[in-house]
Coordinates of C-alpha atoms and ligand atoms in Angstrom, one line a residue:
Chain N
M19 CA 7.9 -13.5 -12.4
A20 CA 4.6 -12.7 -14.0
S21 CA 4.5 -11.3 -17.4
M22 CA 5.3 -7.6 -17.2
E23 CA 4.0 -6.4 -20.5
P24 CA 0.3 -6.1 -19.8
F25 CA 1.1 -4.3 -16.5
N26 CA 3.6 -2.0 -18.1
R27 CA 1.0 -1.1 -20.8
L28 CA -1.4 -0.3 -18.0
V29 CA 1.1 2.0 -16.4
R30 CA 1.8 3.8 -19.7
L31 CA -1.9 4.2 -20.4
A32 CA -2.6 5.5 -16.9
A33 CA 0.4 7.9 -17.1
R34 CA -1.0 9.4 -20.2
A35 CA -4.6 9.5 -18.9
F36 CA -4.0 11.1 -15.6
Y37 CA -0.5 12.5 -15.4
D38 CA -0.1 14.0 -18.8
D39 CA -0.4 17.6 -17.7
I40 CA 1.1 17.4 -14.3
S41 CA 3.7 20.0 -13.9
M42 CA 6.2 19.9 -11.1
K43 CA 7.1 23.4 -10.2
G44 CA 10.5 23.8 -8.7
D45 CA 11.0 26.6 -6.2
N46 CA 14.2 27.7 -7.8
Q47 CA 13.0 27.4 -11.4
P48 CA 12.6 30.6 -13.3
K49 CA 9.0 31.1 -14.5
T50 CA 9.9 30.9 -18.1
S51 CA 8.7 28.5 -20.7
R52 CA 11.7 26.3 -19.9
G53 CA 10.3 25.8 -16.4
D54 CA 7.3 24.0 -18.0
N55 CA 8.0 20.3 -17.5
R56 CA 4.6 18.9 -18.2
G57 CA 4.9 15.4 -19.5
M58 CA 7.9 14.7 -17.4
A59 CA 5.8 12.6 -15.1
V60 CA 4.9 10.4 -18.1
V61 CA 8.5 10.1 -19.1
V62 CA 9.5 9.0 -15.6
L63 CA 6.7 6.5 -15.3
D64 CA 7.7 5.1 -18.7
A65 CA 11.3 4.8 -17.6
L66 CA 10.2 2.9 -14.5
T67 CA 8.3 0.4 -16.6
R68 CA 11.7 -0.6 -18.0
R69 CA 13.3 -1.0 -14.7
Q70 CA 12.8 -2.7 -11.4
W71 CA 14.3 -1.3 -8.2
V72 CA 16.5 1.5 -9.4
R73 CA 18.6 4.0 -7.5
E74 CA 17.1 7.4 -8.0
E75 CA 20.5 9.0 -8.9
D76 CA 21.0 6.5 -11.6
L77 CA 17.5 7.1 -13.0
A78 CA 18.1 10.8 -12.9
K79 CA 21.3 10.3 -14.8
S80 CA 19.8 8.2 -17.5
L81 CA 16.8 10.5 -17.9
K82 CA 19.2 13.5 -17.9
L83 CA 17.1 15.1 -15.2
H84 CA 18.3 16.9 -12.2
S85 CA 18.1 14.6 -9.3
K86 CA 16.1 17.1 -7.3
Q87 CA 13.6 17.4 -10.1
L88 CA 13.3 13.6 -10.3
R89 CA 12.9 13.3 -6.6
R90 CA 10.0 15.8 -6.7
I91 CA 8.3 13.7 -9.3
L92 CA 8.9 10.5 -7.5
R93 CA 7.6 11.9 -4.2
F94 CA 4.5 12.9 -6.1
F95 CA 4.0 9.4 -7.4
E96 CA 4.7 8.0 -4.0
E97 CA 1.8 10.0 -2.7
E98 CA -0.2 8.8 -5.6
K99 CA 0.6 5.3 -4.5
L100 CA 2.1 4.3 -7.8
V101 CA 5.7 4.1 -6.7
T102 CA 7.4 2.4 -3.8
R103 CA 10.5 4.1 -2.5
D104 CA 13.1 3.1 0.0
H105 CA 15.9 5.1 1.5
R106 CA 19.0 3.8 3.3
K107 CA 22.4 4.9 4.4
E108 CA 25.0 3.0 2.6
S109 CA 28.7 3.0 1.6
A110 CA 30.0 2.8 -1.9
K111 CA 30.1 -0.9 -1.3
G112 CA 26.5 -1.1 -0.5
A113 CA 25.8 0.6 -3.7
K114 CA 27.8 -1.9 -5.5
V115 CA 25.7 -4.7 -4.1
H116 CA 22.7 -3.0 -5.6
N117 CA 24.5 -2.6 -8.9
A118 CA 25.2 -6.2 -8.9
A119 CA 21.6 -7.1 -8.2
A120 CA 20.4 -4.7 -10.9
A121 CA 22.8 -6.1 -13.4
A122 CA 21.8 -9.7 -12.6
A123 CA 18.2 -8.8 -12.8
S124 CA 18.5 -7.1 -16.2
D125 CA 20.7 -9.3 -18.2
G126 CA 22.1 -12.1 -16.1
Q127 CA 25.7 -11.0 -16.6
P128 CA 28.1 -11.3 -13.7
V129 CA 29.4 -8.0 -12.5
T130 CA 33.0 -8.1 -11.5
K131 CA 33.7 -4.5 -10.7
E132 CA 36.4 -4.2 -8.2
G133 CA 35.6 -1.2 -6.0
E134 CA 38.0 0.7 -3.8
E135 CA 37.5 0.9 -0.1
K136 CA 35.3 3.8 0.8
V137 CA 33.9 4.2 4.2
K138 CA 31.9 7.3 3.3
V139 CA 28.2 6.7 3.9
H140 CA 25.5 8.4 1.9
T141 CA 21.7 8.2 2.0
H142 CA 20.5 6.7 -1.2
S143 CA 17.0 6.5 -2.4
Y144 CA 15.6 3.7 -4.5
C145 CA 12.3 3.4 -6.2
C146 CA 10.2 1.0 -8.3
L147 CA 6.7 0.6 -9.5
D148 CA 4.2 -1.1 -7.3
Y149 CA 2.1 -2.9 -9.9
A150 CA -0.4 -4.5 -7.6
Q151 CA -1.2 -1.2 -6.0
I152 CA -1.3 0.6 -9.3
C153 CA -4.1 -1.7 -10.5
D154 CA -6.1 -0.9 -7.4
I155 CA -5.4 2.8 -7.5
V156 CA -6.3 3.2 -11.1
R157 CA -9.5 1.3 -10.7
Y158 CA -10.3 3.3 -7.6
R159 CA -9.6 6.6 -9.3
I160 CA -11.9 5.8 -12.2
H161 CA -14.5 4.7 -9.8
R162 CA -14.3 7.9 -7.9
M163 CA -14.4 10.0 -11.0
K164 CA -17.6 8.3 -12.2
K165 CA -19.2 8.3 -8.9
K166 CA -18.6 12.0 -8.3
L167 CA -20.2 12.9 -11.6
K168 CA -23.1 10.6 -11.0
D169 CA -23.7 11.9 -7.6
E170 CA -23.7 15.5 -8.9
L171 CA -26.0 14.5 -11.7
D172 CA -28.4 12.9 -9.2
S173 CA -28.0 15.9 -7.0
R174 CA -27.1 13.5 -4.3
N175 CA -25.7 14.9 -1.1
T176 CA -27.4 18.2 -1.8
I177 CA -29.8 19.7 0.7
Q178 CA -33.3 19.8 -0.7
H179 CA -34.9 23.2 -0.8
Y180 CA -38.6 24.0 -0.8
I181 CA -40.6 26.9 -2.0
C182 CA -44.0 28.2 -1.1
P183 CA -45.8 28.8 -4.5
S184 CA -48.0 31.4 -3.0
C185 CA -45.6 33.7 -1.1
N186 CA -42.3 32.4 -2.7
K187 CA -40.7 31.9 0.7
R188 CA -37.8 29.5 0.5
Y189 CA -37.1 26.8 3.1
S190 CA -34.4 24.2 3.3
A191 CA -34.7 20.6 4.5
F192 CA -33.2 21.8 7.8
D193 CA -36.5 23.5 8.6
A194 CA -38.3 20.2 8.0
L195 CA -39.3 19.8 11.6
Q196 CA -41.1 23.1 11.7
L197 CA -42.8 22.5 8.4
V198 CA -44.4 19.2 9.1
S199 CA -48.1 19.2 9.1
Y200 CA -50.0 16.6 11.1
T201 CA -53.0 16.9 8.9
D202 CA -51.6 15.8 5.6
E203 CA -48.4 14.4 4.0
Y204 CA -46.9 17.7 2.9
F205 CA -44.8 20.5 4.3
H206 CA -46.6 23.7 4.8
C207 CA -45.5 27.3 4.7
E208 CA -45.0 28.9 8.1
T209 CA -46.5 32.2 7.1
C210 CA -49.3 31.4 4.7
N211 CA -49.7 27.7 5.3
G212 CA -49.4 27.0 1.6
E213 CA -48.3 23.6 0.5
L214 CA -44.5 23.7 -0.2
V215 CA -43.0 22.4 -3.4
A216 CA -39.6 20.8 -3.7
E217 CA -37.3 23.0 -5.8
S218 CA -36.2 20.2 -8.1
D219 CA -39.8 19.4 -8.8
K220 CA -40.3 22.9 -9.8
L221 CA -37.3 22.7 -12.1
A222 CA -38.7 19.6 -13.7
S223 CA -42.2 21.1 -14.1
E224 CA -41.3 24.4 -15.6
E225 CA -38.2 24.0 -17.8
M226 CA -38.2 27.6 -18.8
G227 CA -37.5 29.0 -15.4
D228 CA -35.5 32.0 -14.4
G229 CA -31.7 32.5 -14.8
D230 CA -31.0 30.3 -11.8
D231 CA -32.6 27.3 -13.4
N232 CA -30.8 28.0 -16.7
V233 CA -27.5 27.9 -14.9
R234 CA -28.4 24.6 -13.4
K235 CA -29.5 23.2 -16.7
R236 CA -26.3 24.1 -18.3
R237 CA -24.3 22.6 -15.5
R238 CA -26.3 19.4 -15.9
E239 CA -25.5 19.3 -19.6
K240 CA -21.8 19.9 -18.9
L241 CA -21.8 17.1 -16.3
K242 CA -23.4 14.7 -18.8
D243 CA -20.9 15.7 -21.5
M244 CA -18.1 15.1 -19.1
Q245 CA -19.5 11.7 -18.2
Q246 CA -19.6 10.7 -21.8
R247 CA -16.1 11.9 -22.5
I248 CA -14.8 9.9 -19.5
E249 CA -16.3 6.7 -20.8
E250 CA -14.9 7.4 -24.2
Q251 CA -11.4 8.5 -23.3
L252 CA -10.8 5.9 -20.6
K253 CA -11.9 3.0 -22.7
P254 CA -8.4 1.7 -23.5
L255 CA -7.4 2.0 -19.9
V256 CA -10.5 0.3 -18.6
A257 CA -10.0 -2.5 -21.2
Q258 CA -6.4 -2.9 -20.1
L259 CA -7.5 -3.1 -16.4
E260 CA -9.9 -5.8 -17.4
R261 CA -7.2 -7.7 -19.2
V262 CA -4.9 -7.4 -16.2
K263 CA -7.5 -8.3 -13.6
N264 CA -6.8 -12.0 -13.4
L265 CA -3.1 -11.9 -14.0
P266 CA -0.7 -12.0 -11.0
A267 CA 0.9 -8.6 -10.7
P268 CA 4.7 -8.5 -10.9
E269 CA 6.0 -8.2 -7.4
F270 CA 9.5 -7.0 -6.6
G271 CA 9.2 -7.2 -2.9
S272 CA 11.1 -4.8 -0.7
L273 CA 14.4 -3.4 -1.8
Q274 CA 16.3 -5.8 0.4
A275 CA 14.4 -8.9 -0.7
W276 CA 14.7 -7.9 -4.3
E277 CA 18.5 -7.5 -4.0
R278 CA 18.8 -10.7 -2.2
A279 CA 16.8 -12.5 -4.9
N280 CA 18.6 -11.0 -7.8
I281 CA 22.1 -11.1 -6.4
G282 CA 21.6 -14.7 -5.7
A283 CA 22.3 -14.9 -9.4
F284 CA 25.5 -13.0 -8.9
A285 CA 27.1 -14.7 -5.9
N286 CA 26.2 -17.2 -3.3
G287 CA 27.2 -14.7 -0.6
D288 CA 24.4 -12.4 -1.2
P289 CA 22.4 -13.0 2.0
S290 CA 25.3 -12.1 4.0
A291 CA 26.0 -9.0 2.0
A292 CA 22.4 -7.9 2.3
D293 CA 22.5 -8.6 5.9
S294 CA 25.6 -6.5 6.5
S295 CA 24.1 -3.7 4.4
R296 CA 21.0 -3.8 6.5
N297 CA 23.1 -3.7 9.6
S298 CA 24.9 -0.7 8.5
Q299 CA 21.5 0.9 7.7
G300 CA 20.0 0.0 11.0
Q301 CA 22.8 1.1 13.1
Y302 CA 23.8 4.4 11.6
G303 CA 26.7 4.8 13.9
T304 CA 28.6 1.7 12.9
P305 CA 28.4 1.1 9.2
M306 CA 30.5 -1.9 8.3
P307 CA 31.1 -1.8 4.7
Y308 CA 34.3 -3.7 4.9
I309 CA 32.8 -6.7 6.5
G310 CA 30.0 -6.8 4.0
E311 CA 32.4 -6.6 1.1
T312 CA 34.7 -9.3 2.4
K313 CA 31.9 -11.7 2.7
V314 CA 30.9 -11.2 -0.9
E315 CA 34.3 -12.0 -2.1
V316 CA 34.9 -14.9 0.2
D317 CA 31.8 -16.5 -1.1
L318 CA 32.8 -16.0 -4.7
L319 CA 36.0 -17.7 -3.9
G320 CA 34.6 -20.7 -2.2
D321 CA 31.5 -22.6 -3.2
G322 CA 28.2 -23.6 -1.7
V323 CA 29.8 -25.7 1.0
K324 CA 31.9 -23.0 2.5
E325 CA 29.1 -20.6 2.3
E326 CA 27.0 -22.9 4.3
G327 CA 29.5 -23.1 7.0
A328 CA 30.2 -19.4 7.1
E329 CA 26.5 -18.6 7.2
S330 CA 25.4 -21.1 9.7
G331 CA 25.6 -18.5 12.5
K332 CA 23.3 -16.1 10.8
N333 CA 20.9 -18.0 8.6
G334 CA 22.1 -21.5 8.3
S335 CA 19.0 -22.5 6.4
E336 CA 20.2 -20.8 3.2
L337 CA 21.1 -23.6 0.9
K338 CA 22.2 -22.1 -2.4
V339 CA 23.7 -24.2 -5.1
L340 CA 25.4 -22.9 -8.2
P341 CA 24.5 -19.3 -9.2
P342 CA 22.3 -19.3 -12.3
W343 CA 24.7 -17.4 -14.5
M344 CA 27.2 -20.2 -14.0
I345 CA 24.6 -22.8 -15.0
K346 CA 24.0 -20.9 -18.1
D347 CA 27.6 -21.0 -19.4
G348 CA 28.2 -24.4 -17.9
M349 CA 26.0 -27.4 -18.1
N350 CA 23.0 -28.7 -16.5
L351 CA 25.0 -31.7 -15.2
T352 CA 27.5 -29.5 -13.7
K353 CA 24.9 -27.7 -11.6
E354 CA 23.4 -30.9 -10.4
Q355 CA 26.7 -32.3 -9.4
R356 CA 27.6 -29.1 -7.7
G357 CA 24.4 -29.2 -5.6
E358 CA 25.0 -32.8 -4.8
T359 CA 28.6 -32.2 -3.8
S360 CA 27.6 -29.6 -1.3
K361 CA 25.0 -31.8 0.1
A362 CA 27.1 -34.9 0.4
S363 CA 30.1 -33.3 1.9
K364 CA 28.6 -30.4 3.7
L365 CA 28.0 -32.1 7.0
D366 CA 31.5 -33.4 7.4
E367 CA 33.1 -30.4 6.2
K368 CA 31.1 -27.7 7.8
S369 CA 33.3 -27.3 10.8
E370 CA 36.4 -27.3 8.7
A371 CA 34.8 -24.8 6.4
K372 CA 34.2 -22.6 9.4
D373 CA 37.8 -22.8 10.4
G374 CA 38.8 -22.1 6.9
K375 CA 36.5 -19.1 6.8
K376 CA 38.2 -17.6 9.9
Q377 CA 41.5 -17.9 8.3
D378 CA 40.2 -16.7 5.1
S379 CA 38.9 -13.4 6.5
K380 CA 42.4 -12.7 7.6
D381 CA 43.7 -13.2 4.1
D382 CA 44.8 -10.4 2.1
Q383 CA 42.5 -8.6 -0.3
S384 CA 44.9 -9.2 -3.1
I385 CA 45.1 -12.9 -2.5
Q386 CA 41.4 -13.1 -2.7
E387 CA 41.3 -11.3 -6.0
E388 CA 44.0 -13.6 -7.3
Y389 CA 41.8 -16.5 -6.4
I390 CA 38.8 -15.1 -8.2
K391 CA 40.8 -14.5 -11.3
A392 CA 42.2 -18.0 -11.2
Y393 CA 38.8 -19.3 -10.6
Y394 CA 37.3 -17.7 -13.5
E395 CA 40.2 -18.6 -15.7
A396 CA 39.9 -22.3 -14.7
L397 CA 36.2 -22.2 -15.1
R398 CA 36.4 -20.8 -18.6
K399 CA 39.0 -23.4 -19.6
K400 CA 36.9 -26.2 -18.2
Q401 CA 33.8 -25.1 -20.0
E402 CA 35.7 -25.1 -23.2
E403 CA 37.1 -28.5 -22.6
E404 CA 33.7 -29.7 -21.5
E405 CA 32.2 -28.6 -24.7
E406 CA 34.8 -30.6 -26.6
K407 CA 34.3 -33.6 -24.4
R408 CA 30.6 -33.5 -25.0
R409 CA 31.0 -33.4 -28.7
M410 CA 33.3 -36.4 -28.5
Q411 CA 30.8 -38.1 -26.2
Q412 CA 28.1 -37.6 -28.7
E413 CA 30.1 -39.2 -31.3
G414 CA 30.1 -42.5 -29.7
D415 CA 32.5 -43.6 -26.9
T416 CA 30.1 -42.9 -24.1
F417 CA 31.0 -46.1 -22.3
V418 CA 34.7 -45.4 -22.0
S419 CA 34.4 -41.9 -20.8
D420 CA 31.7 -42.9 -18.4
S421 CA 33.6 -45.4 -16.5
Q422 CA 36.7 -43.2 -16.6
S423 CA 35.0 -40.3 -15.1
E424 CA 33.4 -42.5 -12.6
R425 CA 36.7 -43.5 -11.3
Q426 CA 37.8 -39.9 -11.3
V427 CA 34.9 -39.0 -9.2
G428 CA 36.0 -41.5 -6.7
K429 CA 39.5 -40.2 -6.6
K430 CA 38.3 -36.7 -6.3
Y431 CA 36.2 -37.4 -3.3
K432 CA 39.0 -39.3 -1.5
R433 CA 41.3 -36.4 -2.1
E434 CA 38.9 -34.0 -0.6
D435 CA 38.5 -36.1 2.4
E436 CA 42.2 -36.2 2.9
D437 CA 42.8 -32.5 2.4
E438 CA 41.4 -30.7 5.3
G439 CA 41.6 -27.4 7.1
I440 CA 43.7 -24.8 5.5
E441 CA 45.0 -27.1 2.9
W442 CA 41.6 -27.9 1.7
E443 CA 40.6 -24.3 1.9
E444 CA 43.3 -23.2 -0.5
Q445 CA 42.9 -26.2 -2.8
Q446 CA 39.3 -25.6 -3.1
P447 CA 39.0 -23.3 -6.1
T448 CA 41.1 -25.3 -8.4
G449 CA 40.1 -28.7 -7.0
N450 CA 36.5 -27.9 -7.2
T451 CA 36.7 -26.6 -10.7
T452 CA 38.4 -29.6 -12.1
E453 CA 36.0 -31.8 -10.4
M454 CA 33.2 -30.0 -11.9
Y455 CA 34.5 -30.3 -15.4
K456 CA 35.1 -34.0 -15.0
L457 CA 31.8 -34.7 -13.6
A458 CA 30.2 -32.8 -16.4
D459 CA 30.4 -35.7 -18.8
L460 CA 28.8 -38.1 -16.4
N461 CA 25.3 -39.1 -17.1
A462 CA 22.5 -38.5 -14.7
E463 CA 22.5 -41.8 -13.0
A464 CA 26.1 -41.6 -12.1
Q465 CA 25.6 -38.3 -10.4
E466 CA 22.9 -39.4 -8.2
S467 CA 25.3 -41.2 -5.9
G468 CA 27.7 -38.9 -4.2
D469 CA 29.7 -41.6 -2.3
D470 CA 32.2 -43.3 -4.4
E471 CA 31.7 -46.7 -2.7
D472 CA 28.1 -46.5 -3.7
D473 CA 29.2 -45.7 -7.1
L474 CA 31.3 -48.8 -7.3
V475 CA 28.5 -51.0 -6.1
W476 CA 26.2 -49.6 -8.7
E477 CA 28.9 -50.1 -11.3
E478 CA 29.3 -53.8 -10.5
G479 CA 25.6 -54.5 -10.3
Chain E
M5 CA -19.4 10.4 16.7
F6 CA -18.9 10.0 20.5
F7 CA -16.2 11.9 22.4
H8 CA -14.9 11.7 25.9
I9 CA -14.0 15.2 26.8
V10 CA -13.5 17.5 29.8
L11 CA -15.8 20.4 30.1
E12 CA -16.1 23.2 32.6
R13 CA -19.1 24.8 34.1
N14 CA -19.9 27.4 36.8
M15 CA -22.3 25.9 39.2
Q16 CA -24.4 28.0 41.5
L17 CA -25.4 26.4 44.8
H18 CA -28.0 27.6 47.3
P19 CA -26.7 28.3 50.8
R20 CA -28.9 25.7 52.3
H21 CA -26.7 23.0 50.8
F22 CA -23.6 24.2 52.5
G23 CA -22.6 21.4 54.9
P24 CA -20.9 18.1 54.9
H25 CA -22.6 17.0 51.7
L26 CA -21.8 20.1 49.7
R27 CA -19.7 18.2 47.2
D28 CA -22.3 15.5 46.6
K29 CA -25.0 18.0 46.2
L30 CA -22.8 19.9 43.7
V31 CA -22.2 16.7 41.6
S32 CA -25.8 15.6 41.6
K33 CA -26.9 19.1 40.5
L34 CA -24.3 19.0 37.8
I35 CA -25.6 15.8 36.4
K36 CA -29.2 17.0 36.5
D37 CA -28.3 20.3 34.8
V38 CA -26.0 19.0 32.1
E39 CA -26.9 15.5 31.0
G40 CA -29.2 15.5 28.0
T41 CA -28.4 19.0 27.1
C42 CA -26.9 20.1 23.8
S43 CA -24.2 22.5 23.1
G44 CA -23.7 23.6 19.6
R45 CA -20.0 23.3 20.0
H46 CA -19.6 19.9 21.6
G47 CA -22.8 18.2 20.8
F48 CA -25.1 16.3 23.2
V49 CA -23.9 15.5 26.6
V50 CA -24.7 11.9 27.0
A51 CA -23.3 11.2 30.4
I52 CA -21.0 12.6 33.0
T53 CA -18.3 10.1 33.9
G54 CA -16.4 12.0 36.6
V55 CA -15.6 15.3 38.2
E56 CA -12.1 16.4 37.8
D57 CA -11.9 19.4 39.9
I58 CA -14.1 21.7 41.9
G59 CA -12.6 25.2 42.3
K60 CA -12.9 27.7 45.1
G61 CA -16.4 29.0 45.6
L62 CA -17.2 32.6 45.2
I63 CA -20.0 34.1 47.3
R64 CA -22.3 36.2 45.2
E65 CA -23.2 39.5 46.8
G66 CA -26.7 40.0 47.9
T67 CA -28.0 36.5 47.2
G68 CA -25.8 34.3 49.3
Y69 CA -25.4 31.8 46.3
V70 CA -22.0 30.5 45.8
T71 CA -20.5 29.9 42.3
F72 CA -18.2 26.9 42.0
P73 CA -16.1 26.3 38.8
V74 CA -16.5 22.6 38.1
K75 CA -14.4 20.6 35.7
Y76 CA -16.0 17.4 34.7
Q77 CA -15.5 14.5 32.2
C78 CA -18.3 13.5 30.0
V79 CA -19.3 11.6 26.9
V80 CA -20.7 13.8 24.2
F81 CA -22.4 12.8 20.9
R82 CA -21.8 15.0 17.9
P83 CA -22.9 14.1 14.4
F84 CA -20.8 15.0 11.5
K85 CA -21.3 15.4 7.8
G86 CA -20.4 12.2 6.1
E87 CA -20.9 10.1 9.2
I88 CA -22.9 6.9 8.9
L89 CA -25.5 6.5 11.6
E90 CA -28.1 4.0 12.5
A91 CA -31.4 5.5 13.4
V92 CA -35.0 4.7 14.1
V93 CA -37.7 6.1 11.8
T94 CA -40.2 8.3 13.7
M95 CA -42.3 9.7 11.0
V96 CA -43.0 9.1 7.3
N97 CA -44.6 11.5 4.9
K98 CA -44.7 12.4 1.3
M99 CA -41.7 14.7 1.6
G100 CA -39.5 12.0 3.2
F101 CA -39.0 10.6 6.6
F102 CA -37.7 11.6 10.0
A103 CA -35.5 9.4 12.1
E104 CA -33.8 9.6 15.5
A105 CA -30.3 8.5 16.5
G106 CA -30.4 9.0 20.2
P107 CA -31.0 12.7 20.7
V108 CA -30.3 13.7 17.1
Q109 CA -33.2 14.2 14.7
I110 CA -32.5 13.4 11.1
F111 CA -34.6 14.2 8.0
V112 CA -34.3 12.2 4.8
S113 CA -36.0 14.0 2.0
N114 CA -37.7 11.9 -0.7
H115 CA -35.1 12.7 -3.3
L116 CA -32.5 11.1 -1.1
I117 CA -34.5 7.9 -0.9
P118 CA -33.6 5.3 -3.6
D119 CA -35.7 5.9 -6.8
D120 CA -37.2 2.4 -6.7
M121 CA -38.9 3.2 -3.4
E122 CA -42.3 4.8 -3.6
F123 CA -44.4 6.5 -1.0
Q124 CA -47.5 4.7 0.0
S125 CA -50.0 6.6 2.1
G126 CA -52.5 5.0 4.4
D127 CA -52.7 4.1 8.1
V128 CA -49.0 3.4 8.1
P129 CA -47.4 5.7 5.6
N130 CA -44.3 4.1 4.2
Y131 CA -41.8 3.9 1.4
T132 CA -41.7 0.5 -0.4
T133 CA -39.9 -1.0 -3.3
S134 CA -42.0 -2.1 -6.2
D135 CA -41.6 -5.8 -5.3
G136 CA -42.5 -5.0 -1.7
S137 CA -39.3 -6.6 -0.3
V138 CA -38.1 -3.4 1.4
K139 CA -40.3 -1.1 3.4
I140 CA -39.5 1.9 5.4
Q141 CA -42.2 2.9 8.0
K142 CA -42.4 4.2 11.5
E143 CA -40.1 2.2 13.9
S144 CA -38.0 0.9 11.0
E145 CA -34.3 0.9 11.7
V146 CA -32.3 2.5 8.9
R147 CA -28.6 3.1 8.3
L148 CA -28.1 6.5 6.8
K149 CA -25.4 8.9 5.9
I150 CA -25.4 12.5 7.3
I151 CA -25.0 15.0 4.4
G152 CA -25.6 18.1 6.4
T153 CA -25.9 19.3 10.0
R154 CA -27.4 22.4 11.4
V155 CA -26.0 23.1 14.8
D156 CA -27.8 25.7 17.0
A157 CA -26.9 26.6 20.5
T158 CA -29.4 24.1 21.9
E159 CA -30.2 21.8 19.0
I160 CA -28.6 19.8 16.3
F161 CA -30.6 18.8 13.2
C162 CA -29.3 16.6 10.4
I163 CA -30.1 15.9 6.8
G164 CA -29.4 12.3 5.8
T165 CA -29.5 10.1 2.7
I166 CA -30.1 6.4 2.2
K167 CA -29.3 6.7 -1.5
D168 CA -25.9 5.1 -1.5
D169 CA -24.3 1.7 -1.2
F170 CA -25.1 -0.2 2.0
L171 CA -27.5 2.3 3.3
G172 CA -31.2 1.7 4.0
V173 CA -33.3 -0.5 6.1
I174 CA -31.4 -2.8 8.5
S175 CA -34.5 -4.1 10.3
D176 CA -38.1 -3.9 9.3
P177 CA -40.8 -4.1 11.9
G178 CA -43.4 -4.8 9.3
A179 CA -41.7 -7.9 8.2
A180 CA -42.5 -9.7 11.5
V181 CA -46.2 -9.0 11.1
Ligands
ZN26 ZN1 -46.1 30.8 2.0

């Protein structure tokens, strides 16, 4: 994503320039000094610069605002085109998916909250800043301010008035047709046929006019003064706009896309989760939080291969490898291997995976949770061992470990081929994890070949 | 702005037209009476596009004339403040210039003409930029913005400006000469 800081600075400047004294009056608020919440708009905008898509309830909580009050402010900013909002009906589980995405987006930590089954559906509102639009809006706003003042100074869009110097009769430009003279280039008075003078000319010629002229003069000075202050006070904002002009604005996308992108870091199963939440949103009558949740956990349990099989019905093109947070604690090699594994074995195992998936969905919730626990445990152990191995490797006996692990890879693959269906399904978490750890100390060349026969050939040659 | 609307009018028909072509006569009279007129409320009636309904005639005592309520569809043209129009210049003088957009007369006073255009008197009075590249004279086509309208019962008169972005001459008859 593009660097946020220049844009966030822009938002903060704009908030202080334009929304400093905006007061959101609540209907039920007593008209006391406590009801004065000016500056709240700035606080909310500032808070949003530190977040991406955020559920409005959560934002209200962290700002210690009443959610109604916050909603009023957000609705205002939505109208001002600074904030994008989204509303959807969702169960407690759907909310969890969002939490997961938010957590993944903010610090890359896996969220392993186990929620209880709730079929209650509430409408939740989400909001985030629309940076690209904010740039446009702020620029447009400044442009309009300046143009309005300039137009007034130039007395543009004002109807010209004319005065007869001899009889002081006033005419407006609407009378022009009747005033036209076909003998010269001027307008002539209807009553005395005197040559009319445009009123602004009169103002220019005799500065010391009557009270009316003085009023106009004062107004002119006021406008000029205002123009100057605009230039002065908006200088930092304009400078920031200039700075930001050629930078790509941060783009969160729609709420759904954003959750999908960020939860991708949380679990492979996100697309399905997002899909199911959208379904439940789209068809209000039949929210299916259970299905959505099951999918998330199934995907956690399995790996990329299974995911692929399970997903093929909906969007088979989704080809996710290891979630990034795993890569972080694990190793680069691990990730590559994992990606390759799924590619190499995917085709053969797709159908089996599908079968397995069916069975899996029948499985008990508790069993799945057990698996997850076991999986994380194994993963952690592996990573520790891996670290150790690596250290050893660095010390010198690269050759030995290399060939050893090579053979192990071969073994592994054979075993996977043999174990099929349900067997394979249940073996998967542990088998997979050990495999990962062993492969971790392969060097890159070894990993390139997924087939063990190829490996052997390469080894010999 | 143009609108396609339904209007109603009471038509009086002379008894001599009562016959098999009564309806035709009524419609042709309607067209003759209405097209090209201006109502302050709806603007100029540009064309009648159809007759929706002709009600029951009412014989007027003493004259023998019959009054028919006629509902008809028509295209009307009504200028609005803020609207951008293209118009043909009809007259130029020191106070500004007049232009026509169809039936609408528009006056652009000289303070609403860009400051870099100056009035040049002569056989063909005109407003010209100092480098002579842009010239407004009779028959020039200009794009202008309406800043005020005066709507009378029978007439609409507009004040326009060309002192804004993308306004001004769009074709210059003097350039071809
Ligand atoms: Zn006079």
